[in-house]
Amino acid sequence: QFPNECQLDQLNALEPSHVLKAEAGRIEVWDHHAPQLRCSGVAFVRYIIESKGLYLPSFFNTAKLSFVAKGNGLMGRVIPGCAETFQDSSVFQQGQGQEQGQQGQGQGQQGQGQGQSFRDMHQKVEHIRSGDTIASSPGVAQWFFNDGNEELVIVSVLDLASHQNQLDRNPRPFYLAGNNPQGQVWLQGREQQPQKNLLNGFTPEIISKAFKIDVSTAQQLQNNQDNRGNIVRVKGPFGVIRPPLRSQRPQQEEEESVGN
Amino acid sequence: GLEETICSARVTDNLDDPSNADVYKPQLGYISILNSYDLPILRFLRLSALRGSIRQNAMVLPQWNANANAVLYVTDGEAELQVVNDNGDRVFDGQVSQGQLIAIPQGFSVVKRATSDHFRWVEFKTNANAQINTLAGRTSVLRGLPLEVITNGFQISLEEARKVKFNTLETTLTYSSGPVSHGRPR
């Protein structure tokens, strides 16, 4: 903090100062240099995700606490070291699964061993709804998807003064996918540059070696021609494995719990 | 009470002993981590260290420090490094060699590939339990994402997404031959 940063003689209600438009929504950023936010050491962001909009995976340089102000959807995180505990049902049909497993092997899922077959496996995905408060650690990738019909509005505070922020007092999102043609307009010196995803910074050769894929696929991962922004529209089904919604629990299960 | 805590506290640990390796591939090398679980006093310092020793053409898969800055000092040999910042720009693309130092800020992704017989380095991290996240590999962030997020995010086919997600079975060290660096940062 600079000296006298909290010498505030007047407070005022703040509106967002920057809007990042994207294919399926927008991200509104409050100016974190505003005196009262600077004194508080926080930045504030509002995500407005349209129906079928996917906010692409990103992580930040500091702790973040979010609140779902409106709508409902899905939220996924990828925490280092956690297993992909969400697997699709074909894994659980053991006998049948075995046959499929062999078959599965043939479909290029080499090296899975044990002959298991599956459509997908990934880390935990949760339903989020209005009122939910979501904690995010620095460096942990997170994505949101609006599977409802109304807008999904999420507001977040980023604690720039936290000791967990090892960088400067600026909110710095790192995107794993996508491309933001407008750039990090809230950062001085970045207004004119598009913000690309992390893979874009590596040479395609490195990416192809790291992922063991061909160079053309590696180049696709760099989203060079992509102008959709950080919230993209999902066309067609979004077949992410998800638990049933609380209200969808089987009737019998609920009666049992009442009996107890 | 002090003599039972601070005075008798262990303050040293050796990182050059491969038998303590946390990551080990006989053909490629090893990586040892020293954090506050290994050396409790680091909790007070809020610092940790990492020691790496890899052979030629071994590559440390692209990764980022989730909760720490890192300062990498080369003790032996040479390696090619690429570092990418929050804007997706490559801010370092070149060789590092013995005696040199490079800082890798929190969140910046880095890939290392040994170009000499042995590349050895020590990394000091500004968190007592520094966590890394990898971009590729069996415990990577891409592996943890649903296929639909990958297909929609990168606009690639389901089949390509499967390859991106599952082809690399290693977690940290892999083999990588041939040049991967293109000189100056973009």
CSV table of C-alpha atoms in Angstrom, one decimal:
chain,number,residue,atom,x,y,z
A,1,GLN,CA,0.0,0.0,0.0
A,2,PHE,CA,1.1,3.5,-0.6
A,3,PRO,CA,1.1,5.9,2.3
A,4,ASN,CA,-2.3,7.7,2.9
A,5,GLU,CA,-4.1,5.3,0.6
A,6,CYS,CA,-6.9,5.1,3.2
A,7,GLN,CA,-7.1,8.8,3.8
A,8,LEU,CA,-10.6,9.0,2.3
A,9,ASP,CA,-12.5,12.2,2.7
A,10,GLN,CA,-15.4,11.0,0.7
A,11,LEU,CA,-16.9,7.7,-0.4
A,12,ASN,CA,-19.2,7.1,-3.4
A,13,ALA,CA,-21.2,4.2,-4.9
A,14,LEU,CA,-19.1,2.6,-7.7
A,15,GLU,CA,-20.2,1.3,-11.0
A,16,PRO,CA,-18.1,-1.1,-13.2
A,17,SER,CA,-15.5,0.8,-15.2
A,18,HIS,CA,-14.7,-1.9,-17.8
A,19,VAL,CA,-16.9,-4.3,-19.7
A,20,LEU,CA,-15.5,-7.3,-21.6
A,21,LYS,CA,-18.0,-8.5,-24.1
A,22,ALA,CA,-17.9,-12.1,-25.1
A,23,GLU,CA,-19.9,-14.5,-27.3
A,24,ALA,CA,-22.3,-15.6,-24.5
A,25,GLY,CA,-22.1,-13.0,-21.9
A,26,ARG,CA,-19.9,-10.2,-20.5
A,27,ILE,CA,-17.5,-9.6,-17.6
A,28,GLU,CA,-17.8,-6.3,-15.8
A,29,VAL,CA,-14.8,-5.1,-13.8
A,30,TRP,CA,-14.7,-2.3,-11.2
A,31,ASP,CA,-11.6,-0.1,-11.3
A,32,HIS,CA,-9.5,-1.5,-8.5
A,33,HIS,CA,-7.5,1.7,-8.5
A,34,ALA,CA,-10.6,3.5,-7.2
A,35,PRO,CA,-9.4,5.0,-3.8
A,36,GLN,CA,-11.8,3.0,-1.6
A,37,LEU,CA,-11.0,-0.3,-3.4
A,38,ARG,CA,-7.4,0.5,-3.3
A,39,CYS,CA,-7.6,1.2,0.5
A,40,SER,CA,-9.5,-2.1,1.0
A,41,GLY,CA,-7.0,-4.0,-1.1
A,42,VAL,CA,-9.7,-5.7,-3.2
A,43,ALA,CA,-10.9,-6.0,-6.7
A,44,PHE,CA,-14.5,-6.7,-7.7
A,45,VAL,CA,-15.8,-8.4,-10.8
A,46,ARG,CA,-19.3,-9.4,-12.1
A,47,TYR,CA,-19.8,-12.2,-14.6
A,48,ILE,CA,-23.0,-12.3,-16.6
A,49,ILE,CA,-23.3,-15.6,-18.3
A,50,GLU,CA,-26.1,-16.1,-20.8
A,51,SER,CA,-28.0,-19.4,-21.1
A,52,LYS,CA,-25.7,-22.1,-22.5
A,53,GLY,CA,-22.8,-19.9,-21.9
A,54,LEU,CA,-19.5,-21.4,-20.7
A,55,TYR,CA,-17.0,-19.2,-18.7
A,56,LEU,CA,-13.7,-20.8,-19.8
A,57,PRO,CA,-11.4,-22.3,-17.2
A,58,SER,CA,-9.2,-19.7,-15.5
A,59,PHE,CA,-7.3,-19.1,-12.3
A,60,PHE,CA,-6.3,-16.0,-10.4
A,61,ASN,CA,-3.3,-14.8,-8.5
A,62,THR,CA,-5.2,-14.5,-5.3
A,63,ALA,CA,-8.0,-15.8,-3.1
A,64,LYS,CA,-11.5,-15.1,-4.5
A,65,LEU,CA,-14.9,-15.3,-2.9
A,66,SER,CA,-17.9,-15.4,-5.2
A,67,PHE,CA,-21.7,-15.1,-4.8
A,68,VAL,CA,-24.3,-16.3,-7.2
A,69,ALA,CA,-26.6,-13.3,-7.4
A,70,LYS,CA,-29.0,-14.7,-10.0
A,71,GLY,CA,-29.7,-17.9,-11.9
A,72,ASN,CA,-28.2,-21.3,-11.6
A,73,GLY,CA,-25.7,-23.5,-13.4
A,74,LEU,CA,-22.7,-25.7,-13.0
A,75,MET,CA,-19.3,-25.0,-11.5
A,76,GLY,CA,-16.2,-27.1,-12.0
A,77,ARG,CA,-12.7,-26.8,-10.4
A,78,VAL,CA,-9.5,-28.6,-11.0
A,79,ILE,CA,-7.5,-29.0,-7.8
A,80,PRO,CA,-3.9,-30.2,-8.2
A,81,GLY,CA,-3.6,-33.8,-7.1
A,82,CYS,CA,-7.3,-34.5,-6.9
A,83,ALA,CA,-8.6,-37.6,-8.7
A,84,GLU,CA,-11.2,-37.6,-11.5
A,85,THR,CA,-13.9,-39.0,-9.3
A,86,PHE,CA,-16.8,-38.1,-11.7
A,87,GLN,CA,-16.9,-41.0,-14.2
A,88,ASP,CA,-19.7,-42.0,-16.4
A,89,SER,CA,-22.0,-44.9,-15.6
A,90,SER,CA,-20.4,-47.4,-18.0
A,91,VAL,CA,-17.6,-47.8,-15.5
A,92,PHE,CA,-20.0,-49.2,-12.8
A,93,GLN,CA,-21.5,-51.9,-15.0
A,94,GLN,CA,-18.6,-54.2,-14.2
A,95,GLY,CA,-19.3,-57.4,-16.2
A,96,GLN,CA,-20.6,-55.5,-19.2
A,97,GLY,CA,-18.0,-52.9,-18.5
A,98,GLN,CA,-15.3,-55.4,-19.0
A,99,GLU,CA,-16.4,-56.2,-22.5
A,100,GLN,CA,-16.7,-52.6,-23.3
A,101,GLY,CA,-13.4,-52.2,-21.7
A,102,GLN,CA,-11.8,-54.4,-24.3
A,103,GLN,CA,-13.7,-52.5,-26.9
A,104,GLY,CA,-12.8,-49.3,-25.2
A,105,GLN,CA,-9.2,-50.2,-25.5
A,106,GLY,CA,-9.6,-50.3,-29.2
A,107,GLN,CA,-10.8,-46.7,-29.2
A,108,GLY,CA,-7.5,-45.2,-28.5
A,109,GLN,CA,-7.8,-45.1,-24.7
A,110,GLN,CA,-4.5,-47.0,-24.5
A,111,GLY,CA,-2.7,-47.4,-21.3
A,112,GLN,CA,-5.8,-47.3,-19.2
A,113,GLY,CA,-5.0,-50.8,-18.0
A,114,GLN,CA,-7.5,-52.9,-16.2
A,115,GLY,CA,-9.6,-52.9,-19.4
A,116,GLN,CA,-11.9,-50.2,-18.2
A,117,SER,CA,-14.0,-48.2,-20.6
A,118,PHE,CA,-15.7,-44.9,-20.0
A,119,ARG,CA,-17.0,-42.0,-21.9
A,120,ASP,CA,-15.3,-39.4,-19.7
A,121,MET,CA,-13.9,-38.9,-16.2
A,122,HIS,CA,-13.2,-35.5,-14.6
A,123,GLN,CA,-13.0,-33.8,-11.3
A,124,LYS,CA,-16.0,-32.8,-9.3
A,125,VAL,CA,-18.7,-30.7,-10.9
A,126,GLU,CA,-21.3,-29.0,-8.7
A,127,HIS,CA,-24.7,-27.4,-9.2
A,128,ILE,CA,-24.7,-23.8,-8.2
A,129,ARG,CA,-27.8,-21.7,-7.6
A,130,SER,CA,-28.7,-18.2,-6.5
A,131,GLY,CA,-27.4,-17.6,-3.0
A,132,ASP,CA,-24.4,-20.0,-3.2
A,133,THR,CA,-21.1,-18.6,-2.0
A,134,ILE,CA,-18.1,-20.0,-3.6
A,135,ALA,CA,-14.5,-19.9,-2.3
A,136,SER,CA,-11.7,-20.1,-4.8
A,137,SER,CA,-8.0,-20.6,-4.1
A,138,PRO,CA,-5.3,-18.9,-6.1
A,139,GLY,CA,-3.9,-21.0,-8.9
A,140,VAL,CA,-6.9,-23.4,-9.0
A,141,ALA,CA,-8.7,-23.5,-12.3
A,142,GLN,CA,-12.4,-22.9,-12.3
A,143,TRP,CA,-15.2,-22.8,-14.9
A,144,PHE,CA,-18.9,-22.0,-14.9
A,145,PHE,CA,-21.7,-23.1,-17.2
A,146,ASN,CA,-25.2,-21.6,-17.3
A,147,ASP,CA,-27.6,-24.6,-17.9
A,148,GLY,CA,-30.6,-22.5,-16.9
A,149,ASN,CA,-32.8,-20.3,-19.0
A,150,GLU,CA,-32.2,-17.0,-17.3
A,151,GLU,CA,-28.9,-15.2,-16.9
A,152,LEU,CA,-26.4,-16.5,-14.4
A,153,VAL,CA,-24.9,-13.6,-12.5
A,154,ILE,CA,-21.9,-14.2,-10.3
A,155,VAL,CA,-20.1,-11.4,-8.4
A,156,SER,CA,-16.6,-11.9,-7.0
A,157,VAL,CA,-14.3,-10.2,-4.7
A,158,LEU,CA,-10.5,-10.8,-5.1
A,159,ASP,CA,-8.4,-10.2,-2.1
A,160,LEU,CA,-5.4,-8.4,-3.6
A,161,ALA,CA,-3.9,-7.7,-0.2
A,162,SER,CA,-3.9,-11.3,0.8
A,163,HIS,CA,-0.6,-12.9,1.5
A,164,GLN,CA,-1.7,-15.6,-1.0
A,165,ASN,CA,-1.3,-13.0,-3.7
A,166,GLN,CA,2.4,-13.3,-4.5
A,167,LEU,CA,2.2,-10.8,-7.4
A,168,ASP,CA,1.3,-7.1,-7.5
A,169,ARG,CA,-1.9,-5.5,-6.4
A,170,ASN,CA,-3.6,-6.2,-9.7
A,171,PRO,CA,-6.2,-8.9,-10.4
A,172,ARG,CA,-4.5,-11.2,-12.9
A,173,PRO,CA,-6.7,-13.9,-14.5
A,174,PHE,CA,-4.8,-16.7,-16.3
A,175,TYR,CA,-6.9,-18.4,-18.9
A,176,LEU,CA,-6.4,-22.0,-19.9
A,177,ALA,CA,-8.5,-21.7,-23.0
A,178,GLY,CA,-10.0,-19.1,-25.3
A,179,ASN,CA,-8.8,-15.7,-26.3
A,180,ASN,CA,-9.9,-12.3,-25.1
A,181,PRO,CA,-9.5,-9.8,-28.0
A,182,GLN,CA,-10.2,-6.8,-25.8
A,183,GLY,CA,-7.3,-7.7,-23.5
A,184,GLN,CA,-6.9,-6.9,-19.8
A,185,VAL,CA,-8.3,-3.4,-20.2
A,186,TRP,CA,-8.2,-2.9,-16.4
A,187,LEU,CA,-4.4,-3.2,-16.4
A,188,GLN,CA,-2.2,-0.2,-17.4
A,189,GLY,CA,-0.2,-1.2,-20.4
A,190,ARG,CA,-2.4,-4.1,-21.4
A,191,GLU,CA,-5.2,-2.1,-22.9
A,192,GLN,CA,-4.3,-2.7,-26.5
A,193,GLN,CA,-3.2,-6.3,-26.3
A,194,PRO,CA,-5.5,-9.3,-26.6
A,195,GLN,CA,-5.2,-11.7,-23.7
A,196,LYS,CA,-4.5,-15.2,-25.0
A,197,ASN,CA,-4.6,-18.5,-23.2
A,198,LEU,CA,-1.6,-20.1,-21.4
A,199,LEU,CA,-1.0,-22.6,-24.1
A,200,ASN,CA,-0.7,-19.9,-26.7
A,201,GLY,CA,2.5,-18.8,-25.2
A,202,PHE,CA,4.3,-22.0,-25.8
A,203,THR,CA,5.7,-23.1,-29.1
A,204,PRO,CA,3.4,-25.7,-30.9
A,205,GLU,CA,6.3,-28.2,-30.7
A,206,ILE,CA,6.5,-28.0,-26.9
A,207,ILE,CA,2.7,-28.5,-26.7
A,208,SER,CA,2.7,-31.4,-29.1
A,209,LYS,CA,5.5,-33.1,-27.1
A,210,ALA,CA,3.8,-32.4,-23.7
A,211,PHE,CA,0.4,-33.6,-24.8
A,212,LYS,CA,1.8,-36.3,-27.3
A,213,ILE,CA,-0.5,-34.9,-30.0
A,214,ASP,CA,0.3,-33.7,-33.5
A,215,VAL,CA,1.4,-30.1,-34.1
A,216,SER,CA,-1.8,-29.1,-35.9
A,217,THR,CA,-3.9,-30.1,-32.9
A,218,ALA,CA,-1.4,-28.2,-30.7
A,219,GLN,CA,-1.9,-25.1,-32.8
A,220,GLN,CA,-5.7,-25.5,-32.4
A,221,LEU,CA,-5.2,-25.4,-28.6
A,222,GLN,CA,-3.7,-21.9,-29.0
A,223,ASN,CA,-7.1,-20.5,-30.2
A,224,ASN,CA,-5.3,-18.0,-32.4
A,225,GLN,CA,-8.3,-17.3,-34.7
A,226,ASP,CA,-10.7,-17.3,-31.8
A,227,ASN,CA,-12.6,-14.1,-31.1
A,228,ARG,CA,-15.3,-15.4,-28.8
A,229,GLY,CA,-13.9,-14.0,-25.6
A,230,ASN,CA,-13.9,-15.7,-22.3
A,231,ILE,CA,-17.5,-16.7,-22.2
A,232,VAL,CA,-18.4,-18.9,-25.2
A,233,ARG,CA,-21.7,-20.4,-26.3
A,234,VAL,CA,-22.1,-24.1,-26.2
A,235,LYS,CA,-23.8,-25.5,-29.2
A,236,GLY,CA,-25.6,-28.8,-28.7
A,237,PRO,CA,-25.6,-30.9,-25.5
A,238,PHE,CA,-23.2,-30.2,-22.6
A,239,GLY,CA,-22.7,-33.8,-21.5
A,240,VAL,CA,-20.7,-33.1,-18.4
A,241,ILE,CA,-21.1,-35.7,-15.7
A,242,ARG,CA,-23.1,-34.1,-12.9
A,243,PRO,CA,-24.9,-35.3,-9.7
A,244,PRO,CA,-28.7,-35.1,-9.7
A,245,LEU,CA,-30.1,-31.8,-8.5
A,246,ARG,CA,-31.2,-31.8,-4.9
A,247,SER,CA,-34.9,-31.6,-5.9
A,248,GLN,CA,-34.5,-34.5,-8.2
A,249,ARG,CA,-33.6,-37.0,-5.4
A,250,PRO,CA,-35.7,-40.2,-5.8
A,251,GLN,CA,-39.0,-39.9,-3.8
A,252,GLN,CA,-38.3,-43.2,-1.9
A,253,GLU,CA,-34.9,-42.0,-0.7
A,254,GLU,CA,-36.5,-39.0,0.9
A,255,GLU,CA,-39.3,-41.0,2.6
A,256,GLU,CA,-36.6,-43.3,4.2
A,257,SER,CA,-34.9,-40.3,5.6
A,258,VAL,CA,-38.2,-39.0,7.0
A,259,GLY,CA,-38.8,-42.4,8.6
A,260,ASN,CA,-35.6,-42.1,10.6
B,1,GLY,CA,10.2,-23.8,26.9
B,2,LEU,CA,12.2,-22.2,24.2
B,3,GLU,CA,15.1,-24.7,24.4
B,4,GLU,CA,12.6,-27.4,23.7
B,5,THR,CA,11.3,-25.8,20.6
B,6,ILE,CA,13.4,-23.2,18.8
B,7,CYS,CA,16.8,-24.3,20.1
B,8,SER,CA,16.4,-27.9,19.3
B,9,ALA,CA,14.5,-27.4,16.0
B,10,ARG,CA,16.0,-29.1,13.0
B,11,VAL,CA,17.1,-26.5,10.5
B,12,THR,CA,18.9,-28.5,7.8
B,13,ASP,CA,17.9,-31.2,5.3
B,14,ASN,CA,19.9,-32.6,2.3
B,15,LEU,CA,18.3,-32.3,-1.1
B,16,ASP,CA,21.1,-34.0,-3.0
B,17,ASP,CA,20.1,-37.5,-2.0
B,18,PRO,CA,18.2,-39.2,-4.8
B,19,SER,CA,16.9,-41.7,-2.3
B,20,ASN,CA,14.6,-39.0,-1.0
B,21,ALA,CA,13.2,-38.2,-4.4
B,22,ASP,CA,9.6,-37.3,-4.7
B,23,VAL,CA,9.5,-37.7,-8.5
B,24,TYR,CA,11.9,-40.4,-10.0
B,25,LYS,CA,12.3,-41.8,-13.5
B,26,PRO,CA,15.4,-43.9,-13.8
B,27,GLN,CA,16.0,-42.9,-17.4
B,28,LEU,CA,15.1,-39.2,-16.9
B,29,GLY,CA,16.1,-38.1,-13.4
B,30,TYR,CA,14.5,-37.0,-10.1
B,31,ILE,CA,12.9,-34.1,-8.3
B,32,SER,CA,13.0,-33.6,-4.5
B,33,ILE,CA,10.8,-31.2,-2.7
B,34,LEU,CA,11.5,-29.7,0.7
B,35,ASN,CA,8.4,-28.1,2.3
B,36,SER,CA,7.2,-27.5,5.9
B,37,TYR,CA,6.1,-31.1,6.2
B,38,ASP,CA,9.7,-32.2,5.6
B,39,LEU,CA,11.3,-29.3,7.6
B,40,PRO,CA,8.8,-27.8,10.0
B,41,ILE,CA,10.7,-24.6,10.6
B,42,LEU,CA,9.9,-23.6,7.0
B,43,ARG,CA,6.3,-22.9,8.2
B,44,PHE,CA,7.7,-19.9,10.1
B,45,LEU,CA,9.7,-18.8,7.1
B,46,ARG,CA,6.9,-19.4,4.7
B,47,LEU,CA,9.5,-20.7,2.2
B,48,SER,CA,10.2,-24.0,0.5
B,49,ALA,CA,12.7,-25.5,-1.9
B,50,LEU,CA,12.9,-27.9,-4.8
B,51,ARG,CA,15.9,-29.7,-6.2
B,52,GLY,CA,15.9,-31.1,-9.7
B,53,SER,CA,18.3,-33.3,-11.6
B,54,ILE,CA,17.4,-34.5,-15.0
B,55,ARG,CA,19.2,-36.0,-17.9
B,56,GLN,CA,19.5,-34.8,-21.5
B,57,ASN,CA,16.2,-34.5,-23.4
B,58,ALA,CA,14.2,-35.0,-20.2
B,59,MET,CA,11.4,-32.4,-20.0
B,60,VAL,CA,9.5,-31.2,-17.0
B,61,LEU,CA,5.9,-30.9,-18.2
B,62,PRO,CA,4.5,-27.4,-18.4
B,63,GLN,CA,3.4,-26.3,-15.0
B,64,TRP,CA,2.7,-23.2,-12.9
B,65,ASN,CA,3.2,-22.4,-9.2
B,66,ALA,CA,-0.3,-22.0,-7.8
B,67,ASN,CA,0.6,-20.2,-4.6
B,68,ALA,CA,4.2,-19.1,-4.8
B,69,ASN,CA,6.8,-17.2,-6.7
B,70,ALA,CA,9.8,-19.2,-7.5
B,71,VAL,CA,13.5,-18.3,-8.1
B,72,LEU,CA,15.4,-20.9,-10.1
B,73,TYR,CA,19.2,-21.2,-9.8
B,74,VAL,CA,21.1,-23.5,-12.1
B,75,THR,CA,23.8,-25.5,-10.4
B,76,ASP,CA,24.9,-27.7,-13.3
B,77,GLY,CA,24.4,-28.0,-17.0
B,78,GLU,CA,22.0,-26.3,-19.4
B,79,ALA,CA,18.3,-26.3,-20.2
B,80,GLU,CA,15.9,-24.7,-22.6
B,81,LEU,CA,13.1,-22.9,-20.8
B,82,GLN,CA,9.9,-21.3,-22.0
B,83,VAL,CA,7.9,-19.1,-19.6
B,84,VAL,CA,4.4,-17.7,-20.3
B,85,ASN,CA,2.8,-14.9,-18.4
B,86,ASP,CA,-0.9,-14.1,-17.5
B,87,ASN,CA,-1.5,-12.5,-20.9
B,88,GLY,CA,-0.5,-15.6,-22.7
B,89,ASP,CA,2.8,-14.1,-23.9
B,90,ARG,CA,6.0,-16.0,-24.0
B,91,VAL,CA,8.2,-13.9,-21.7
B,92,PHE,CA,11.2,-16.2,-21.8
B,93,ASP,CA,12.4,-18.5,-24.5
B,94,GLY,CA,16.0,-19.6,-24.3
B,95,GLN,CA,18.8,-21.3,-22.5
B,96,VAL,CA,19.7,-21.1,-18.9
B,97,SER,CA,23.1,-22.4,-17.7
B,98,GLN,CA,25.2,-23.0,-14.7
B,99,GLY,CA,25.3,-20.0,-12.3
B,100,GLN,CA,22.3,-18.2,-13.8
B,101,LEU,CA,19.1,-17.2,-12.0
B,102,ILE,CA,15.6,-16.7,-13.2
B,103,ALA,CA,12.5,-15.8,-11.3
B,104,ILE,CA,9.2,-17.4,-12.2
B,105,PRO,CA,6.3,-15.5,-10.7
B,106,GLN,CA,3.1,-17.1,-9.4
B,107,GLY,CA,0.9,-18.4,-12.1
B,108,PHE,CA,3.4,-18.1,-14.9
B,109,SER,CA,3.7,-21.3,-16.8
B,110,VAL,CA,7.1,-22.8,-17.3
B,111,VAL,CA,8.5,-25.8,-19.3
B,112,LYS,CA,12.1,-27.0,-18.9
B,113,ARG,CA,14.0,-29.4,-21.1
B,114,ALA,CA,17.6,-30.5,-20.4
B,115,THR,CA,20.0,-29.9,-23.3
B,116,SER,CA,23.2,-31.0,-21.6
B,117,ASP,CA,24.1,-34.4,-20.1
B,118,HIS,CA,22.8,-33.4,-16.7
B,119,PHE,CA,20.7,-30.3,-15.8
B,120,ARG,CA,20.6,-29.6,-12.1
B,121,TRP,CA,18.8,-26.8,-10.4
B,122,VAL,CA,17.5,-25.6,-7.1
B,123,GLU,CA,14.2,-23.6,-6.8
B,124,PHE,CA,13.3,-21.5,-3.8
B,125,LYS,CA,9.5,-20.9,-3.4
B,126,THR,CA,7.8,-18.2,-1.4
B,127,ASN,CA,5.3,-20.5,0.2
B,128,ALA,CA,6.0,-23.2,2.8
B,129,ASN,CA,3.8,-25.6,0.9
B,130,ALA,CA,4.2,-24.5,-2.7
B,131,GLN,CA,1.7,-26.2,-5.0
B,132,ILE,CA,2.2,-26.7,-8.7
B,133,ASN,CA,-0.5,-27.4,-11.3
B,134,THR,CA,0.5,-29.0,-14.5
B,135,LEU,CA,-1.0,-28.3,-18.0
B,136,ALA,CA,-0.3,-31.8,-19.4
B,137,GLY,CA,-0.1,-35.2,-17.9
B,138,ARG,CA,-2.1,-37.6,-15.8
B,139,THR,CA,-2.6,-35.2,-12.9
B,140,SER,CA,-2.9,-32.2,-15.1
B,141,VAL,CA,-5.6,-29.5,-15.2
B,142,LEU,CA,-6.6,-30.6,-18.7
B,143,ARG,CA,-7.1,-34.1,-17.4
B,144,GLY,CA,-9.4,-32.8,-14.7
B,145,LEU,CA,-11.6,-30.9,-17.1
B,146,PRO,CA,-14.7,-32.4,-18.7
B,147,LEU,CA,-14.3,-33.3,-22.4
B,148,GLU,CA,-17.1,-30.8,-23.3
B,149,VAL,CA,-15.2,-27.9,-21.7
B,150,ILE,CA,-12.1,-28.9,-23.8
B,151,THR,CA,-14.0,-29.3,-27.0
B,152,ASN,CA,-15.9,-26.0,-26.6
B,153,GLY,CA,-13.0,-24.1,-25.1
B,154,PHE,CA,-10.5,-25.0,-27.8
B,155,GLN,CA,-13.0,-25.7,-30.7
B,156,ILE,CA,-11.6,-29.1,-31.3
B,157,SER,CA,-13.3,-32.4,-32.0
B,158,LEU,CA,-14.2,-34.9,-29.3
B,159,GLU,CA,-11.6,-37.3,-30.6
B,160,GLU,CA,-8.8,-34.6,-30.5
B,161,ALA,CA,-10.0,-33.6,-27.0
B,162,ARG,CA,-9.5,-37.3,-25.9
B,163,LYS,CA,-6.0,-37.3,-27.1
B,164,VAL,CA,-5.2,-34.0,-25.4
B,165,LYS,CA,-6.7,-35.3,-22.2
B,166,PHE,CA,-5.4,-38.8,-22.1
B,167,ASN,CA,-2.3,-39.3,-24.3
B,168,THR,CA,0.3,-38.2,-21.8
B,169,LEU,CA,0.4,-40.7,-18.9
B,170,GLU,CA,3.4,-39.2,-17.1
B,171,THR,CA,2.8,-36.7,-14.3
B,172,THR,CA,5.9,-34.6,-14.2
B,173,LEU,CA,8.8,-35.9,-16.3
B,174,THR,CA,8.7,-37.0,-19.9
B,175,TYR,CA,11.1,-37.6,-22.7
B,176,SER,CA,11.4,-35.0,-25.4
B,177,SER,CA,14.0,-35.0,-28.2
B,178,GLY,CA,14.7,-32.3,-30.8
B,179,PRO,CA,14.7,-28.5,-30.6
B,180,VAL,CA,11.6,-26.9,-29.1
B,181,SER,CA,12.8,-23.4,-28.7
B,182,HIS,CA,12.6,-20.6,-31.3
B,183,GLY,CA,15.0,-18.0,-29.8
B,184,ARG,CA,13.7,-14.7,-28.5
B,185,PRO,CA,10.4,-14.3,-26.6
B,186,ARG,CA,7.5,-13.2,-28.7
